[in-house]
PDB file of C-alpha atoms in Angstrom:
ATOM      1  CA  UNK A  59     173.269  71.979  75.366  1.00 39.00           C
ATOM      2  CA  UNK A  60     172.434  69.038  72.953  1.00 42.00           C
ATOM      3  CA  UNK A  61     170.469  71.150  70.699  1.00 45.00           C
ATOM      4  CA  UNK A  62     173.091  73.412  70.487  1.00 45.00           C
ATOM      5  CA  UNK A  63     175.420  70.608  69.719  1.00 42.00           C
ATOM      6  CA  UNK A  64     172.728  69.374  67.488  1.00 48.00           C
ATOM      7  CA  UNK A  65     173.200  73.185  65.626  1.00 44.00           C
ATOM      8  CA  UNK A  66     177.003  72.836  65.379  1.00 50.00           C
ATOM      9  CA  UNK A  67     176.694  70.199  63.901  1.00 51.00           C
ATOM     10  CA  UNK A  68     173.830  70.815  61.300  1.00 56.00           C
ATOM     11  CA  UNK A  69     175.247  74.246  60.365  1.00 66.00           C
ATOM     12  CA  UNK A  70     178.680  75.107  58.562  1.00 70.00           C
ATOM     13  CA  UNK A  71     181.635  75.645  60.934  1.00 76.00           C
ATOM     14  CA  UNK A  72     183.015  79.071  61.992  1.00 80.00           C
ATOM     15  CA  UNK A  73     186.109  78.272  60.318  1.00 84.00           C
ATOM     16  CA  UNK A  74     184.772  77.325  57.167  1.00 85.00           C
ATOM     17  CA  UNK A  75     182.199  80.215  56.889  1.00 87.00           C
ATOM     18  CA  UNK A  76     185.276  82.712  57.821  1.00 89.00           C
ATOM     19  CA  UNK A  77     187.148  81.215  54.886  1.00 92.00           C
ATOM     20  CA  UNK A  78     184.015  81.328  52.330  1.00 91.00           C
ATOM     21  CA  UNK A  79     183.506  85.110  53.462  1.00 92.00           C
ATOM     22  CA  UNK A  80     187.231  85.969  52.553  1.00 94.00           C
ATOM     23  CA  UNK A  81     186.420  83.870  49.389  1.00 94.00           C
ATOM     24  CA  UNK A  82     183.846  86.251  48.850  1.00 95.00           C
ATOM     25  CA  UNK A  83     185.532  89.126  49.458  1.00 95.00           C
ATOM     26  CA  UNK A  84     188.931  88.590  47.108  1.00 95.00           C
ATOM     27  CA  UNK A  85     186.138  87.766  44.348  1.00 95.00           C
ATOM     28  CA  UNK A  86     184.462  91.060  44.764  1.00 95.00           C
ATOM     29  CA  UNK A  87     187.867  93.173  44.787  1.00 94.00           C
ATOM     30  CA  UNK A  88     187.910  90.930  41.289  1.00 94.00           C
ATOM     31  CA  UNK A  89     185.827  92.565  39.904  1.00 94.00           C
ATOM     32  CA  UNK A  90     186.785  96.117  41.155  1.00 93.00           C
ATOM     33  CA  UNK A  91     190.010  95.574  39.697  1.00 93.00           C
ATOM     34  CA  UNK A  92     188.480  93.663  36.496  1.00 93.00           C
ATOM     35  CA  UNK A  93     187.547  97.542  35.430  1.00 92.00           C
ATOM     36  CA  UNK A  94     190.917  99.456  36.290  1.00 90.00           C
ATOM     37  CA  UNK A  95     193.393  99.329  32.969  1.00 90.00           C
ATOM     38  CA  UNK A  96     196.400 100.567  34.583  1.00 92.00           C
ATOM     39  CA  UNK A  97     199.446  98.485  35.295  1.00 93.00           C
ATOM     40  CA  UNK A  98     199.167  97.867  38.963  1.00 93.00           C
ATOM     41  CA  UNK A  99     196.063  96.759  38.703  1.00 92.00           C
ATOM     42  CA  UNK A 100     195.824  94.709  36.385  1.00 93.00           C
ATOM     43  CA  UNK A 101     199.348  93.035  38.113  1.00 94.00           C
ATOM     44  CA  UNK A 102     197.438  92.793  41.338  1.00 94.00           C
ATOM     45  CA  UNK A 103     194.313  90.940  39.391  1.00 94.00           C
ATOM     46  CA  UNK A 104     196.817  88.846  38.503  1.00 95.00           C
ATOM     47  CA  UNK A 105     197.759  87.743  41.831  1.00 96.00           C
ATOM     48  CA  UNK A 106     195.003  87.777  43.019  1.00 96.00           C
ATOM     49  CA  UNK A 107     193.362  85.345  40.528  1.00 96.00           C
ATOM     50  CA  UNK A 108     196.057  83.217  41.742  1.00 96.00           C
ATOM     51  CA  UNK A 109     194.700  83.966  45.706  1.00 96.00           C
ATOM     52  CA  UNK A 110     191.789  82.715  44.668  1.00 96.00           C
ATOM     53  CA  UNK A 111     191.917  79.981  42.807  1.00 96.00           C
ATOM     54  CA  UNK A 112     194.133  78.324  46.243  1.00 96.00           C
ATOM     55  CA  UNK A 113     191.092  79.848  48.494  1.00 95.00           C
ATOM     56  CA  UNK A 114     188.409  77.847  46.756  1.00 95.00           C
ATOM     57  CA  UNK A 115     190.646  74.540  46.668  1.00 95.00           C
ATOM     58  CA  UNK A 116     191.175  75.189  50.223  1.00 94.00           C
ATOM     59  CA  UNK A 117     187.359  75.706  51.191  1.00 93.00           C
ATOM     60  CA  UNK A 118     186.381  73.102  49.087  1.00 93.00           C
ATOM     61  CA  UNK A 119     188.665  70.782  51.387  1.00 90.00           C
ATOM     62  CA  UNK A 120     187.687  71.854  54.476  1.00 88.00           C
ATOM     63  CA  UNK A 121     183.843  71.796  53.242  1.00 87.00           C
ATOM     64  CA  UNK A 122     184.504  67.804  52.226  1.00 87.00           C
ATOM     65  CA  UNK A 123     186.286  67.265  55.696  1.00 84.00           C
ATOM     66  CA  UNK A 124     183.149  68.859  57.420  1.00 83.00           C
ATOM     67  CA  UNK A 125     180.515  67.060  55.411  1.00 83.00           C
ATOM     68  CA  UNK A 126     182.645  63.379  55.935  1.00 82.00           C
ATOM     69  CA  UNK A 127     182.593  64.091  59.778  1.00 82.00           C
ATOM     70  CA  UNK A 128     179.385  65.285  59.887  1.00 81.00           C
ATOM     71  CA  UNK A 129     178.375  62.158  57.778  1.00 84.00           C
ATOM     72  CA  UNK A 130     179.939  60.094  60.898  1.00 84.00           C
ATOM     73  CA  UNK A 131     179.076  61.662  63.415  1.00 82.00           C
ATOM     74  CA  UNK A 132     174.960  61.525  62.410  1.00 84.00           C
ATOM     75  CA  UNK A 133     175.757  57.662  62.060  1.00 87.00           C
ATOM     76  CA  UNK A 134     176.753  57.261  65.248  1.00 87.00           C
ATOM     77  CA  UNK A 135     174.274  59.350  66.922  1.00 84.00           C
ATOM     78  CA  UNK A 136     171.127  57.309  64.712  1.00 89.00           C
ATOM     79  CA  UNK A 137     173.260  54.089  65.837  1.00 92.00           C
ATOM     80  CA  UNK A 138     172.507  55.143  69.669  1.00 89.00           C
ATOM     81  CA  UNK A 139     169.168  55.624  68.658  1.00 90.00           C
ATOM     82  CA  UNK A 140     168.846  52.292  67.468  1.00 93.00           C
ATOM     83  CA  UNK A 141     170.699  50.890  70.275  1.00 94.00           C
ATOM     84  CA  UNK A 142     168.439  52.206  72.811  1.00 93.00           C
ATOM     85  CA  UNK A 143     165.407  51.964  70.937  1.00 94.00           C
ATOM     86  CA  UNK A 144     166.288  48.137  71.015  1.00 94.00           C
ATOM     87  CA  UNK A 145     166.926  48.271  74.698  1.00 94.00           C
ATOM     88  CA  UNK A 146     163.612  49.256  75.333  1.00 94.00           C
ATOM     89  CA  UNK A 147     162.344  47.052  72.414  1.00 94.00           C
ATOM     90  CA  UNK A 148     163.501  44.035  74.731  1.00 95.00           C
ATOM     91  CA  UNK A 149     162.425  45.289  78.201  1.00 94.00           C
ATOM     92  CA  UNK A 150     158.483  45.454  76.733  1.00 94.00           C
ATOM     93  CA  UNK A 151     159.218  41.935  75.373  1.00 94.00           C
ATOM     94  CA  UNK A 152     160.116  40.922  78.806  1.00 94.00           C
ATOM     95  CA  UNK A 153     157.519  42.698  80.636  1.00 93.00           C
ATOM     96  CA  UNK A 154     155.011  41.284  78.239  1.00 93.00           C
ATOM     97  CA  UNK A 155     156.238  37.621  78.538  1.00 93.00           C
ATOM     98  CA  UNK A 156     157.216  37.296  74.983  1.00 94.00           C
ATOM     99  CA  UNK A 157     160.921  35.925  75.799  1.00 93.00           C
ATOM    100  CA  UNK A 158     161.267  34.017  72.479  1.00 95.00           C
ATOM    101  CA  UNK A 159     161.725  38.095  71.115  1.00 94.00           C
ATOM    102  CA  UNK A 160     163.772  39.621  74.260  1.00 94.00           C
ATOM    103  CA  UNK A 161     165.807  36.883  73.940  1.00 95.00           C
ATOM    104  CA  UNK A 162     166.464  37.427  69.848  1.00 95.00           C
ATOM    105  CA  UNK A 163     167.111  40.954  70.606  1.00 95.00           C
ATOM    106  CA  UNK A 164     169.334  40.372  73.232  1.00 94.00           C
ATOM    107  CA  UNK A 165     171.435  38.158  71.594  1.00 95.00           C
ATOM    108  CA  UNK A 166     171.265  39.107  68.083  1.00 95.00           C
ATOM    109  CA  UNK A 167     169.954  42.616  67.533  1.00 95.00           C
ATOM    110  CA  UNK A 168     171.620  44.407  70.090  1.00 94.00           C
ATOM    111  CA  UNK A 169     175.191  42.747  70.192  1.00 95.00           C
ATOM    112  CA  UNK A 170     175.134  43.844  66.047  1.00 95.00           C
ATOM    113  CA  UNK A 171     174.183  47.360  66.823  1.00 95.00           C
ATOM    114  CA  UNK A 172     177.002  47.323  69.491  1.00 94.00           C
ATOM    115  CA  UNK A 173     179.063  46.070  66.884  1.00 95.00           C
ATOM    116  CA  UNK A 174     178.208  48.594  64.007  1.00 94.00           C
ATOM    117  CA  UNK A 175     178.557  51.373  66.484  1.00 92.00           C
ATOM    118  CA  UNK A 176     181.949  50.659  68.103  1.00 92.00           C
ATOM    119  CA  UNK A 177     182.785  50.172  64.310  1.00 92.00           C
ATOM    120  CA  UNK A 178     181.077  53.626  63.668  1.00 90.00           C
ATOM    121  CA  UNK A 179     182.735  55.398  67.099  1.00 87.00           C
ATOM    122  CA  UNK A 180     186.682  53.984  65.621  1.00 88.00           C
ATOM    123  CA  UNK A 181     185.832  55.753  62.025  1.00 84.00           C
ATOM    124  CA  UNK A 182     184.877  59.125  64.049  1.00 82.00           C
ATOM    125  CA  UNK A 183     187.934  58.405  65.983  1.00 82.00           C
ATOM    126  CA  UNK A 184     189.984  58.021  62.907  1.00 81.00           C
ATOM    127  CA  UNK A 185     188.928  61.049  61.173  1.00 75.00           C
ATOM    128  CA  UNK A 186     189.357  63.368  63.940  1.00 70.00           C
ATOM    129  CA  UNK A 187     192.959  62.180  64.452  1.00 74.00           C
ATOM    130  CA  UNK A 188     194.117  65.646  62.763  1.00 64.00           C
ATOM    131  CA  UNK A 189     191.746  67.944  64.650  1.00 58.00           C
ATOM    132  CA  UNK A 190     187.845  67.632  65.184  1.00 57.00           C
ATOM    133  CA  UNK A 191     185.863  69.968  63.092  1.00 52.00           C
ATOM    134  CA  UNK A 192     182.882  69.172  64.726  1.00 50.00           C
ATOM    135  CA  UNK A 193     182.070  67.136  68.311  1.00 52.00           C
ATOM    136  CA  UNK A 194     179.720  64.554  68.699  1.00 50.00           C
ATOM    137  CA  UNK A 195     178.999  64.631  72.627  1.00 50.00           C
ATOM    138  CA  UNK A 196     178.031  67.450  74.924  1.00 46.00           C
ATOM    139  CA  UNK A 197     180.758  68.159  77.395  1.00 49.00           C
ATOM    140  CA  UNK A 198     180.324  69.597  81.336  1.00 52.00           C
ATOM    141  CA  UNK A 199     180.895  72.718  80.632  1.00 55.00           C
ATOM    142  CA  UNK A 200     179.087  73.341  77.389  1.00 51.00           C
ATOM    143  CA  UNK A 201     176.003  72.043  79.935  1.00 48.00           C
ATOM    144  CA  UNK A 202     177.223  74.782  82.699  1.00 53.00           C
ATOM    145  CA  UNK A 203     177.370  77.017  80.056  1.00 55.00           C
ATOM    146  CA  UNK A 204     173.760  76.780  79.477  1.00 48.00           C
ATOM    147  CA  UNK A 205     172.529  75.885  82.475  1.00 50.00           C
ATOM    148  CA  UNK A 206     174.131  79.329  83.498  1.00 51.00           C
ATOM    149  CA  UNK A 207     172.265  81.332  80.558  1.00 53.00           C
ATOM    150  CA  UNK A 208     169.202  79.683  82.015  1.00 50.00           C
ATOM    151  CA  UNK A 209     169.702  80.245  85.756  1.00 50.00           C
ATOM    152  CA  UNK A 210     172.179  82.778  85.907  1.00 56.00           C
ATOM    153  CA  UNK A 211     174.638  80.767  88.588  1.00 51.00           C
ATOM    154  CA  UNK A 212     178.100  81.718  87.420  1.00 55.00           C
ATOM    155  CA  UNK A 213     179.500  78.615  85.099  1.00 50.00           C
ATOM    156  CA  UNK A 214     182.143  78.125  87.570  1.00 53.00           C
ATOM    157  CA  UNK A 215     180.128  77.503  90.491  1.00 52.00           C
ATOM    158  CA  UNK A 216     178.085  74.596  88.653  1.00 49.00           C
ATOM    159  CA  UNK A 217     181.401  73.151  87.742  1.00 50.00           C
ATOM    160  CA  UNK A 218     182.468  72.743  91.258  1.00 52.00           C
ATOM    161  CA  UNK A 219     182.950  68.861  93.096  1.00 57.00           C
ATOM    162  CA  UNK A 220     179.857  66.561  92.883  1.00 54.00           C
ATOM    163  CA  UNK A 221     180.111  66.291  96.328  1.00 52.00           C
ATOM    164  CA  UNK A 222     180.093  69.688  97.529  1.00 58.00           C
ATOM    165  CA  UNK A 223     176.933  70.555  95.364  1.00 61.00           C
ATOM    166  CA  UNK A 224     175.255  67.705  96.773  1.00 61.00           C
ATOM    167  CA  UNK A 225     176.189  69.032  99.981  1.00 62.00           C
ATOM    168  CA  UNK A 226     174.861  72.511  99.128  1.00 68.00           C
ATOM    169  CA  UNK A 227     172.122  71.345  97.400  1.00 70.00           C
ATOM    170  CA  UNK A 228     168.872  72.468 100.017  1.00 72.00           C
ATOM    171  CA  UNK A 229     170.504  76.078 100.883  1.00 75.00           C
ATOM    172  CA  UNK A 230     171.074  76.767  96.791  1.00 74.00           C
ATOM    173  CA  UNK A 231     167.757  75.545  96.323  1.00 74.00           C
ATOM    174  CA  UNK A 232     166.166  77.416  99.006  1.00 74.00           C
ATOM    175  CA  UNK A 233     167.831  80.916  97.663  1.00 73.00           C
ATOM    176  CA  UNK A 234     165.690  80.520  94.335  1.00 72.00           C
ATOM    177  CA  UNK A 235     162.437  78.522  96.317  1.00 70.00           C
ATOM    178  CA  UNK A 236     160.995  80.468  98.817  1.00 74.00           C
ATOM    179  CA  UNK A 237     159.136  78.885 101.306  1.00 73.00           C
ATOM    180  CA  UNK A 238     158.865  75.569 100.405  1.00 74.00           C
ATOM    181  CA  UNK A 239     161.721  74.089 102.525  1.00 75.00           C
ATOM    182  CA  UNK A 240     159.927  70.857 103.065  1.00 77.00           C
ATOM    183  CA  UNK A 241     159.644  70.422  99.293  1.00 76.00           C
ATOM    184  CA  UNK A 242     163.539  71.595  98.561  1.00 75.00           C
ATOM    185  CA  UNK A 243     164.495  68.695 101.230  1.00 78.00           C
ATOM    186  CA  UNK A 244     162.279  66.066  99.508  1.00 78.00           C
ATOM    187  CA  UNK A 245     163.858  67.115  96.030  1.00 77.00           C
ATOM    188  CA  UNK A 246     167.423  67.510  97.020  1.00 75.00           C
ATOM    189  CA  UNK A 247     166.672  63.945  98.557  1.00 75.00           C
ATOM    190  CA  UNK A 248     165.692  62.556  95.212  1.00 76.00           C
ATOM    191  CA  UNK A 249     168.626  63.562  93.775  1.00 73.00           C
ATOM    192  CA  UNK A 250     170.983  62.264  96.279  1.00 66.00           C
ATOM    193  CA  UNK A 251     169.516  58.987  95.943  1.00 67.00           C
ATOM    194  CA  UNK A 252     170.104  59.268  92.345  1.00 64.00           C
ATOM    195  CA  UNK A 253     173.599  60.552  92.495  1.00 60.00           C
ATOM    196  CA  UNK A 254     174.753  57.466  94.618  1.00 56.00           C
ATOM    197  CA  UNK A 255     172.901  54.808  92.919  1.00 56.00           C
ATOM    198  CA  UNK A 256     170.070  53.940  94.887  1.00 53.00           C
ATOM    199  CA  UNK A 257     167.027  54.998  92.807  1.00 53.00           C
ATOM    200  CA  UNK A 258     165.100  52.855  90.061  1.00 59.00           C
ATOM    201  CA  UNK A 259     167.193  53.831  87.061  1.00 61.00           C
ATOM    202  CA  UNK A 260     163.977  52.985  84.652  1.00 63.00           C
ATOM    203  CA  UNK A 261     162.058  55.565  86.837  1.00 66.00           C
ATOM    204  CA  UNK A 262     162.231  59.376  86.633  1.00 67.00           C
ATOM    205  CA  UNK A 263     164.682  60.560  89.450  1.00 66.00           C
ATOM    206  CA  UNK A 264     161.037  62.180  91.042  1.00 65.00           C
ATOM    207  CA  UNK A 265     158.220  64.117  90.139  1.00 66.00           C
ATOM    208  CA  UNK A 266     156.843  67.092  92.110  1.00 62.00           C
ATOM    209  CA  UNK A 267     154.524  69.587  92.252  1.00 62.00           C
ATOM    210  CA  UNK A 268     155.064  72.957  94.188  1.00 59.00           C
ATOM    211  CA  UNK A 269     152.277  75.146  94.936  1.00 61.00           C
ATOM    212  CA  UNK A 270     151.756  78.308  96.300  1.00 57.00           C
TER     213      UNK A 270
END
C-alpha cells in the first residue's frame, strides 16, 4: 500500500492526465480543421483556438497545484525520515554510553525536527484546504485493498472490529495453514500481545519458521 502511495504520488494525477489527453485531442482536431477552407470550419477553428488556449491555462494550474503538493508532501515524508533516523541515532548513543550525544539529540536535534515537521504537516494542511490532489498517508482500506489482492480475503472482511479478528485469528489462520495448529496458536499469540501492548515495541512482533 505505501508503494502504491509512493506511485500516486511520483506519477501525474488521473485528473490532470485526463485533462492533458483532451488537451491533446482539441489540438489534433486543430489541425484537421487547419486544412478545411470552408466557412464552418474555419468558424469552429476559431472556437476552438479559443478552447484551447483556456485548456492549457487550466492544465498548467492544476500541473503547478500538483507539483506544490507534491513538493510538500516529499518534505514531510524526508522530515519523518529524519525524525526517526534521529530516534534511533539517540537510542545507539544510549546503548553505547555516549550520553553527552543522546542527550544533544534529545534535546536539540529532535525537538527541531519536531518543529520543522509540524511546521511542514500545517503547510500540507493549508494547501489541501480546497481539495487534496494527492495524499500523504496510507489509509485502512487502501491496506485491505491490497492485502486482499495479495490474499484474496474479501476487503470487507479485513476491515471488520480489531477485536473480532483477534478473536478469529487461529481458525482464519488455520484455513490457509494446514497442519501446523501449534504454530498458528504461537503466532496468533504474538500478535495479541502486540495488539494490546505487551510486547517489546523495539523488537519484531516474532519471528517463525514453519516447516513441513
Amino acid at each position: 500500500a505505501a508503494s502504491r502511495l509512493r506511485i500516486e504520488i511520483d506519477s501525474m494525477p488521473e485528473e490532470v492526465d485526463a485533462a492533458e489527453r483532451k488537451l491533446i485531442q482539441m489540438q489534433i482536431e486543430e489541425q484537421a480543421l487547419m486544412k478545411e477552407t470552408d466557412r464552418a470550419s474555419q468558424e469552429r477553428l476559431e472556437k476552438l483556438r479559443h478552447d484551447i488556449a483556456a485548456a492549457r491555462e487550466a492544465l498548467d494550474a492544476q500541473k503547478a497545484e500538483w507539483q506544490n503538493e507534491k513538493d510538500a508532501i516529499v518534505g514531510v515524508q524526508n522530515l519523518k525520515a529524519e525524525l526517526e533516523s534521529a530516534q534511533l541515532d539517540e537510542e545507539r548513543a544510549t546503548r553505547e554510553g555516549n550520553l553527552q550525544l543522546a542527550s544533544e539529540i534529545r534535546y536539540s536535534r529532535i525537538p527541531q525536527l519536531q518543529q520543522q515537521l509540524h511546521v511542514a504537516e500545517e503547510a500540507v494542511k493549508t494547501k489541501q484546504q480546497d481539495g487534496a490532489i494527492l495524499k500523504e498517508e496510507v489509509s485502512e482500506e487502501e491496506i485491505a485493498s491490497v492485502v486482499a489482492a495479495w490474499t484474496g480475503i474479501p476487503v470487507a472482511k479485513m476491515m471488520q472490529g480489531e477485536m473480532e479478528k483477534l478473536v478469529d485469528l487461529e481458525e482464519v489462520l488455520k484455513g490457509r495453514v494446514i497442519g501446523q495448529d501449534e504454530a498458528v496458536g504461537v503466532v496468533a499469540g504474538a500478535i495479541r500481545r502486540n495488539r494490546a501492548g505487551l510486547s517489546d515495541p523495539n523488537r519484531p512482533i516474532g519471528s517463525f519458521l514453519f516447516l513441513g
